[in-house]
PDB file of C-alpha atoms in Angstrom:
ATOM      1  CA  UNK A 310       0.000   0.000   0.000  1.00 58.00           C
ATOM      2  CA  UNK A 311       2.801   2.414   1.191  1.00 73.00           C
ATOM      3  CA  UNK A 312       4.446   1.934  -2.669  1.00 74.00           C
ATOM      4  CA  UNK A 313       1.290   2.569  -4.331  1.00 78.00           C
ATOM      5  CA  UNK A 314       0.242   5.901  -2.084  1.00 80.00           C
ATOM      6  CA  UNK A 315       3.798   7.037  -2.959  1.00 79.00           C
ATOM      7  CA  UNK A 316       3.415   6.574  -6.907  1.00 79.00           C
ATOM      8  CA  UNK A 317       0.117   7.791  -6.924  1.00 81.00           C
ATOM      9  CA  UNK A 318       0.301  11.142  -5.061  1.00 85.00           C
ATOM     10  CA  UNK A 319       1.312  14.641  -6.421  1.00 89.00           C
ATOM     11  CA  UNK A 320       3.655  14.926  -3.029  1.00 91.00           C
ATOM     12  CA  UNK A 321       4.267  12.691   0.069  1.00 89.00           C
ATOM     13  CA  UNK A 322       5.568  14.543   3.612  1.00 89.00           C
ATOM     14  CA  UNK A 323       6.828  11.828   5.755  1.00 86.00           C
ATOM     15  CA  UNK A 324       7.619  11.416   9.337  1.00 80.00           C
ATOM     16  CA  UNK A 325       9.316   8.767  11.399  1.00 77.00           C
ATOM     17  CA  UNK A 326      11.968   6.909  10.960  1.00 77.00           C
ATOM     18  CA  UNK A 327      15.859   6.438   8.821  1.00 80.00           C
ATOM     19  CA  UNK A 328      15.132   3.786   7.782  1.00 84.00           C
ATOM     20  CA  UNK A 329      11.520   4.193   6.758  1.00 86.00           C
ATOM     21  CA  UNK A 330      12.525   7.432   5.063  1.00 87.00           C
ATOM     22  CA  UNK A 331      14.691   5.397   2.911  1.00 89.00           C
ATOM     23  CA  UNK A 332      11.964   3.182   1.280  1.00 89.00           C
ATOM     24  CA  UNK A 333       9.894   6.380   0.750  1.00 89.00           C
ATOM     25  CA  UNK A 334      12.410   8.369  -0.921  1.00 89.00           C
ATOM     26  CA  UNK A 335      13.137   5.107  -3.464  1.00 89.00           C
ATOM     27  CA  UNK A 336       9.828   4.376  -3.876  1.00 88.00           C
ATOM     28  CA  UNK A 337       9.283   8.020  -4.917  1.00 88.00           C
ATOM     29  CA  UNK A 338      12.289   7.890  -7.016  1.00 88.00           C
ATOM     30  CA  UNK A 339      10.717   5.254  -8.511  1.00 85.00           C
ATOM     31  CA  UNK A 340       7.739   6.410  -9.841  1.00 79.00           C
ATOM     32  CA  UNK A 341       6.593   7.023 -13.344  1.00 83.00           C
ATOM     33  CA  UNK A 342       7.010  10.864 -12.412  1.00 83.00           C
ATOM     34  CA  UNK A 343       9.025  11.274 -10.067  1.00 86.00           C
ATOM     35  CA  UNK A 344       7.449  12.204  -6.841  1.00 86.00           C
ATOM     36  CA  UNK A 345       8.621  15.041  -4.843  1.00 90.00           C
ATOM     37  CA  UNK A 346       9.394  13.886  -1.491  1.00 91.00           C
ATOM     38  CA  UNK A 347       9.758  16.157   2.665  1.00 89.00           C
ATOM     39  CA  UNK A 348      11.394  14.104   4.905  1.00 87.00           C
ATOM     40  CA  UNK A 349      11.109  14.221   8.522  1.00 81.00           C
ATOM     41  CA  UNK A 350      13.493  11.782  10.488  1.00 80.00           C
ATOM     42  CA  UNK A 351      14.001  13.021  13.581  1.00 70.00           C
ATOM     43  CA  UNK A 352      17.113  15.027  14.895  1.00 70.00           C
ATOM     44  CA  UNK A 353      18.541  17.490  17.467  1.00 74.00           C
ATOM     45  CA  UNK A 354      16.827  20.789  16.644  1.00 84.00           C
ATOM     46  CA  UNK A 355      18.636  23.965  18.150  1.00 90.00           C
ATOM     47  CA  UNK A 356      17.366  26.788  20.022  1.00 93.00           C
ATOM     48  CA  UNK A 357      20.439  29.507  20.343  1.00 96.00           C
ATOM     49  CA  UNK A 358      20.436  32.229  23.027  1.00 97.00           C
ATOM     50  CA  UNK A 359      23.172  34.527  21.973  1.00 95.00           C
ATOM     51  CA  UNK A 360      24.976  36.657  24.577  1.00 94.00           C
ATOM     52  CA  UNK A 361      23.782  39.868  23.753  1.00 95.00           C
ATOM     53  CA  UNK A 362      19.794  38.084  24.256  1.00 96.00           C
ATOM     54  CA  UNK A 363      16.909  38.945  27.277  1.00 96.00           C
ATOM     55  CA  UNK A 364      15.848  36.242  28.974  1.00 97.00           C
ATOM     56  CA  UNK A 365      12.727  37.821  29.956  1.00 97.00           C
ATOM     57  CA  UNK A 366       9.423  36.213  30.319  1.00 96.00           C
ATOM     58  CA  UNK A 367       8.258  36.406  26.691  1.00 96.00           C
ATOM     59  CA  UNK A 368      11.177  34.317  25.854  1.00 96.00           C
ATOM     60  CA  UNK A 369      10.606  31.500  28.727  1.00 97.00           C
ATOM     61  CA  UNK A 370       7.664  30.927  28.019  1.00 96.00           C
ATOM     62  CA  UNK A 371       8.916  30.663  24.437  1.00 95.00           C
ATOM     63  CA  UNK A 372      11.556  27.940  25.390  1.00 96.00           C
ATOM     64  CA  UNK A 373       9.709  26.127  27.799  1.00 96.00           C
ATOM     65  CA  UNK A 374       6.748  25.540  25.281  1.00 94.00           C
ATOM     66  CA  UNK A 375       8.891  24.583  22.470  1.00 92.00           C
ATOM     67  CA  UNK A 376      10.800  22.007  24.759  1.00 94.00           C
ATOM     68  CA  UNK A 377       7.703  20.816  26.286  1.00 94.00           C
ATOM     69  CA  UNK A 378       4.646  20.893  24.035  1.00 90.00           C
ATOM     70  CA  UNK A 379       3.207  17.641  23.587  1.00 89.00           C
ATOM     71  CA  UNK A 380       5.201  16.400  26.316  1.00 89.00           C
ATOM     72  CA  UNK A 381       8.535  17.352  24.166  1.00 87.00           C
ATOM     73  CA  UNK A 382       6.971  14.477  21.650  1.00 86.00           C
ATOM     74  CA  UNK A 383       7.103  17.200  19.389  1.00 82.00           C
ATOM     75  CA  UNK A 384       9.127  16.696  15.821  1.00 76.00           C
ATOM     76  CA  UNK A 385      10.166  19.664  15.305  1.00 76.00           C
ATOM     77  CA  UNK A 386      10.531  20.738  19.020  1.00 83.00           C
ATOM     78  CA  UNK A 387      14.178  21.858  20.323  1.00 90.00           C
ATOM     79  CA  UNK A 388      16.321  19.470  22.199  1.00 89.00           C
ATOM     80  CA  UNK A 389      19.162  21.220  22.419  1.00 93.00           C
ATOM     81  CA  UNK A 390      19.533  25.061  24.141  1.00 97.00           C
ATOM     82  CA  UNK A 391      22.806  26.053  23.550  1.00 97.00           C
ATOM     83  CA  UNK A 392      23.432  29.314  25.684  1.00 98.00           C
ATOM     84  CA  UNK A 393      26.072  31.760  25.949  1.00 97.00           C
ATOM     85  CA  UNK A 394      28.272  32.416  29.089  1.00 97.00           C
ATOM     86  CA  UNK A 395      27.206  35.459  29.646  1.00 96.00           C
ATOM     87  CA  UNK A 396      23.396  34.426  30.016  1.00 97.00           C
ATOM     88  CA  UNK A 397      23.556  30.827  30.996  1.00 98.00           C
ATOM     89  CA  UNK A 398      23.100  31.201  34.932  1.00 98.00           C
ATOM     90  CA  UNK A 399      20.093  33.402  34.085  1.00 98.00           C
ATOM     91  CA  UNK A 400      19.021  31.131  31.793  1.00 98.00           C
ATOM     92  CA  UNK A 401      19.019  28.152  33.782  1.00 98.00           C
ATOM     93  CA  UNK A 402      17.626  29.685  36.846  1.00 98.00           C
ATOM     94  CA  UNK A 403      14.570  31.328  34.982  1.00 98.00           C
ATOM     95  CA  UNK A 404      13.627  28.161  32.969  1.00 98.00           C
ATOM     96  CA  UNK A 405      14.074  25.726  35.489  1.00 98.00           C
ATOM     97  CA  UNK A 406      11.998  27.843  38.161  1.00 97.00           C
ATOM     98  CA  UNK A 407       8.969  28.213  35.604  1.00 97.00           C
ATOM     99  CA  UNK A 408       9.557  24.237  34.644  1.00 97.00           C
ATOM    100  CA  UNK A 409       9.271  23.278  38.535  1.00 97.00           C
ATOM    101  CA  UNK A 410       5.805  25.170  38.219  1.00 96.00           C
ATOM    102  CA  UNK A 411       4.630  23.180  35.779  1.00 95.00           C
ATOM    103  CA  UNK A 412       1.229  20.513  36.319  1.00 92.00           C
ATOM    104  CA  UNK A 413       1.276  16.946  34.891  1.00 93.00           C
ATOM    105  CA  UNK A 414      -1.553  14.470  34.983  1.00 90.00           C
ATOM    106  CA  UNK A 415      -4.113  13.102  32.494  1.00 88.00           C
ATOM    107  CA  UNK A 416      -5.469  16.004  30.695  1.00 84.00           C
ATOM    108  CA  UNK A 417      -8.452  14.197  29.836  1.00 84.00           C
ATOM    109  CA  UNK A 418      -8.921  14.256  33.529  1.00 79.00           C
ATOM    110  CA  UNK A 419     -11.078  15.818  36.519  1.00 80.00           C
ATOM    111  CA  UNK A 420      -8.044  18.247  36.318  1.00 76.00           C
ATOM    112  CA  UNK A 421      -7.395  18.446  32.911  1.00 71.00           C
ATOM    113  CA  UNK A 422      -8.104  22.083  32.445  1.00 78.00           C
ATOM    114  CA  UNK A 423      -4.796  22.859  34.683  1.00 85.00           C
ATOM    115  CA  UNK A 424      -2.213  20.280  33.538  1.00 90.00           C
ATOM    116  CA  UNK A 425       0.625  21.458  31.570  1.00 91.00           C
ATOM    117  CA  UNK A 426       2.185  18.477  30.773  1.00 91.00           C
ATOM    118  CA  UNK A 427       0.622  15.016  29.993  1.00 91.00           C
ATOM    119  CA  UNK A 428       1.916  11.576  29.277  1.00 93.00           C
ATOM    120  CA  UNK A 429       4.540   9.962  27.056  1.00 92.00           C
ATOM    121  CA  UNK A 430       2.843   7.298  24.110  1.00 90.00           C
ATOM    122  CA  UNK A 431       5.152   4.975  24.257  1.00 87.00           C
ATOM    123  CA  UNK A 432       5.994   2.519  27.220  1.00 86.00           C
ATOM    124  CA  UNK A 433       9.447   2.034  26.581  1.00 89.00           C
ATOM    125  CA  UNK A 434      10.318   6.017  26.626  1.00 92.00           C
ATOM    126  CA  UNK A 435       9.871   6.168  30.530  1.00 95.00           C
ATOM    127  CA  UNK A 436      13.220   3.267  30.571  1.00 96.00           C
ATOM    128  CA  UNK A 437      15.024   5.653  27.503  1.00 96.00           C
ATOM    129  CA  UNK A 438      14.631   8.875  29.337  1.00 97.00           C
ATOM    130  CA  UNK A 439      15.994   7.637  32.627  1.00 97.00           C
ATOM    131  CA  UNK A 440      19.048   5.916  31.030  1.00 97.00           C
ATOM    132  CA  UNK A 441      19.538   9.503  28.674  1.00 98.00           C
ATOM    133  CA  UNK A 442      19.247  11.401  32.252  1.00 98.00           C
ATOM    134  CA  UNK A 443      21.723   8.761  34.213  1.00 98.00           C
ATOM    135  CA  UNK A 444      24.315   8.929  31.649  1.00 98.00           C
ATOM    136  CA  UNK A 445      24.258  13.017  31.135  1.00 98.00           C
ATOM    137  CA  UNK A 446      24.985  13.132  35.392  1.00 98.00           C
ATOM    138  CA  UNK A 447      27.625  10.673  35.324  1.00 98.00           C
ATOM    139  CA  UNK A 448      29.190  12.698  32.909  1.00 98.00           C
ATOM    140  CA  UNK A 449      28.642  15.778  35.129  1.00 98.00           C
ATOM    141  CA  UNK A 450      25.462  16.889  34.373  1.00 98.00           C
ATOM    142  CA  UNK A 451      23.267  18.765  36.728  1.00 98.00           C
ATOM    143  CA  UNK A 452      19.482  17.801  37.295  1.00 98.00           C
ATOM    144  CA  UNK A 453      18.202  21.430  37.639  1.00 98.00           C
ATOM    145  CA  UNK A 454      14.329  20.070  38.175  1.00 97.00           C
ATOM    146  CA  UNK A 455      12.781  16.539  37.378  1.00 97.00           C
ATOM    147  CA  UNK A 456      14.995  13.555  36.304  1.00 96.00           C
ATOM    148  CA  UNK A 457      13.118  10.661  36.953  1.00 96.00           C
ATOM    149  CA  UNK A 458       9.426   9.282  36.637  1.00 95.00           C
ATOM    150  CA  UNK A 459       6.947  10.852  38.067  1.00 94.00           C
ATOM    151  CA  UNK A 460       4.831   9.906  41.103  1.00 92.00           C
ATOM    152  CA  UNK A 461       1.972   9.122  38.495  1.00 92.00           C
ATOM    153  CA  UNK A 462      -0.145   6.748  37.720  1.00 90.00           C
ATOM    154  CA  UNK A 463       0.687   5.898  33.850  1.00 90.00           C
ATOM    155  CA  UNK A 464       3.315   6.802  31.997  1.00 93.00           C
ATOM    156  CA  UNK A 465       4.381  10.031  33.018  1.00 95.00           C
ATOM    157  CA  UNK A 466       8.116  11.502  33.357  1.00 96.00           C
ATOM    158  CA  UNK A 467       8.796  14.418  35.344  1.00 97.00           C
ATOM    159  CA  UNK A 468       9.670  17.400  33.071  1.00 97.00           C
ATOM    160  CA  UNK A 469      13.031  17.769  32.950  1.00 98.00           C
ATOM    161  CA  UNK A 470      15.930  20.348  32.961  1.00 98.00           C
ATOM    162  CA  UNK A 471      19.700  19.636  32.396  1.00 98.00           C
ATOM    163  CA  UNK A 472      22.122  21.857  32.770  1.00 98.00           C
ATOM    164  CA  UNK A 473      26.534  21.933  31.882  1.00 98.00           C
ATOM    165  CA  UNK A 474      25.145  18.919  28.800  1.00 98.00           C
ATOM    166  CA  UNK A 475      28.424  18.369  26.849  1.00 97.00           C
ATOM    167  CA  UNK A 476      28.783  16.704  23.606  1.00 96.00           C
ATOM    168  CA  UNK A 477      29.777  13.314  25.138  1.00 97.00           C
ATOM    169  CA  UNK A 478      26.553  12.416  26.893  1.00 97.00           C
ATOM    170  CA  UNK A 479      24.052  10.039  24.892  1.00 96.00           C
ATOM    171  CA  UNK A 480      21.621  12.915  25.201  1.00 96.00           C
ATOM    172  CA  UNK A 481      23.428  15.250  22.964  1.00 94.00           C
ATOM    173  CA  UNK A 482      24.143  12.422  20.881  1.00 91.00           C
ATOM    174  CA  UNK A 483      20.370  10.351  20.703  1.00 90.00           C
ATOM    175  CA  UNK A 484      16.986  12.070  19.653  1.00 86.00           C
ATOM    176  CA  UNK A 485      15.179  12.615  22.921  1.00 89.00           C
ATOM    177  CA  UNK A 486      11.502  13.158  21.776  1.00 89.00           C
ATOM    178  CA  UNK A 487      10.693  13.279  25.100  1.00 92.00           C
ATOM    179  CA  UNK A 488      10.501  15.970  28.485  1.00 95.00           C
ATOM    180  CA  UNK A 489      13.852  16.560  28.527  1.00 96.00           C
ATOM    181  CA  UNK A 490      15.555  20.253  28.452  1.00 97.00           C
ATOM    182  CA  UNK A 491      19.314  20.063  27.521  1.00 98.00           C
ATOM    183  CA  UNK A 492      21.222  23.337  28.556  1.00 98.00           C
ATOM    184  CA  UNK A 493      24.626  23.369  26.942  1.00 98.00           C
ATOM    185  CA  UNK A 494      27.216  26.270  27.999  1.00 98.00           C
ATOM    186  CA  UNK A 495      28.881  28.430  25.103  1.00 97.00           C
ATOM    187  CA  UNK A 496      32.070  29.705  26.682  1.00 94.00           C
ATOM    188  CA  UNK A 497      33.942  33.101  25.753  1.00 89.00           C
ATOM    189  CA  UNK A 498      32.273  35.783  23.667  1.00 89.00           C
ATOM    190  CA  UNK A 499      32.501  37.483  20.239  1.00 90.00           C
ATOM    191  CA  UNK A 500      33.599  35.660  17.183  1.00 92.00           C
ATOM    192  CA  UNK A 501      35.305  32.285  19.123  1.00 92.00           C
ATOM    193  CA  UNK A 502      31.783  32.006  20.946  1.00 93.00           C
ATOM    194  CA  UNK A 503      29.942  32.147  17.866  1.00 93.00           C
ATOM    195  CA  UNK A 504      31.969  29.773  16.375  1.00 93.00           C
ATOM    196  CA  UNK A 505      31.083  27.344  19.239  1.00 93.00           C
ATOM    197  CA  UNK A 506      28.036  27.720  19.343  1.00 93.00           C
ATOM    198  CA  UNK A 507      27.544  26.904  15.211  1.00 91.00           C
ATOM    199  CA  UNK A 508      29.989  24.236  16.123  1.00 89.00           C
ATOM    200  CA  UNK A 509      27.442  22.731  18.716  1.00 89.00           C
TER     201      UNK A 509
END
């Protein structure tokens, strides 16, 4: 069915995964015309906040949303907040203060009308997110708020905030999709920060 839809259609915008992708994009290559193809597989999307930035409200509530909306099963949410020096402490305090305000249950609930943050879809997350959040403090990681499945019923895991993430840990490395905020530090300023922080 999947090679037929792709044959047949005037455009096919896919999501999931590599390997997945791959049969799309050849079955679409495939194709009497050739069909044009929008691949979505997953990744470590970016949110920058440069030196010169204000973390104000507007923009926590910005952050905090994008890491967190649909309990951060979101495929084109950011995983990955890489923050300048001379921000980061004001960064981390500000988002992980409004994150340790934040109400989780079953929205579909008594109190659904005042929970922020639901449940993860799929079982085996709740194991993934643990190991991702174990590995990141072993490697000197600090658990600013969350870390660790929540006192719930179901399969809810506390949102999350990690702060000093460095390139090493599995959780810069492995797509999250999950409630997990990743703070990494750009040192220095001017040109050698920027640098860094494309680097990142």
């Amino acid at each position: 069915a999947g090679k037929a839809l792709v044959e047949q259609s005037d455009k096919v915008i896919f999501v999931g995964s590599v390997n997945v992708g791959r049969k799309v994009m050849e079955a679409a290559s495939k194709a009497p015309t050739i069909t044009p193809v929008i691949l979505e597989l997953g990744g470590k999307d970016p949110f920058v906040v440069c030196e010169d930035a204000t973390v104000d409200d507007a923009m926590t509530q910005l952050v905090v949303r994008g890491a967190f909306q649909n309990m951060g099963q979101n495929c084109a949410g950011p995983e990955r907040f890489i923050v300048y020096d001379k921000v980061y402490d004001t960064f981390c305090e500000k988002i992980s203060s409004l994150v340790q305000r934040l109400s989780q249950g079953a929205p579909l609930g008594a109190d659904g009308a005042s929970v922020d943050c639901g449940a993860s879809v799929h079982p085996p997350s709740l194991e993934n997110y643990q190991r991702l959040v174990e590995d990141a403090k072993s490697k000197g990681a600090r658990v600013l708020c969350g870390g660790q499945k929540a006192k719930l019923e179901g399969q809810f895991f506390e949102p999350t905030v990690l702060a000093d993430v460095t390139e090493e840990m599995l959780i810069a490395q492995e797509e999250t999709f999950g409630p997990i905020l990743s703070i990494f530090r750009v040192k220095g300023t001017g040109e050698a920060a920027d640098q860094e922080a494309v680097r990142l």
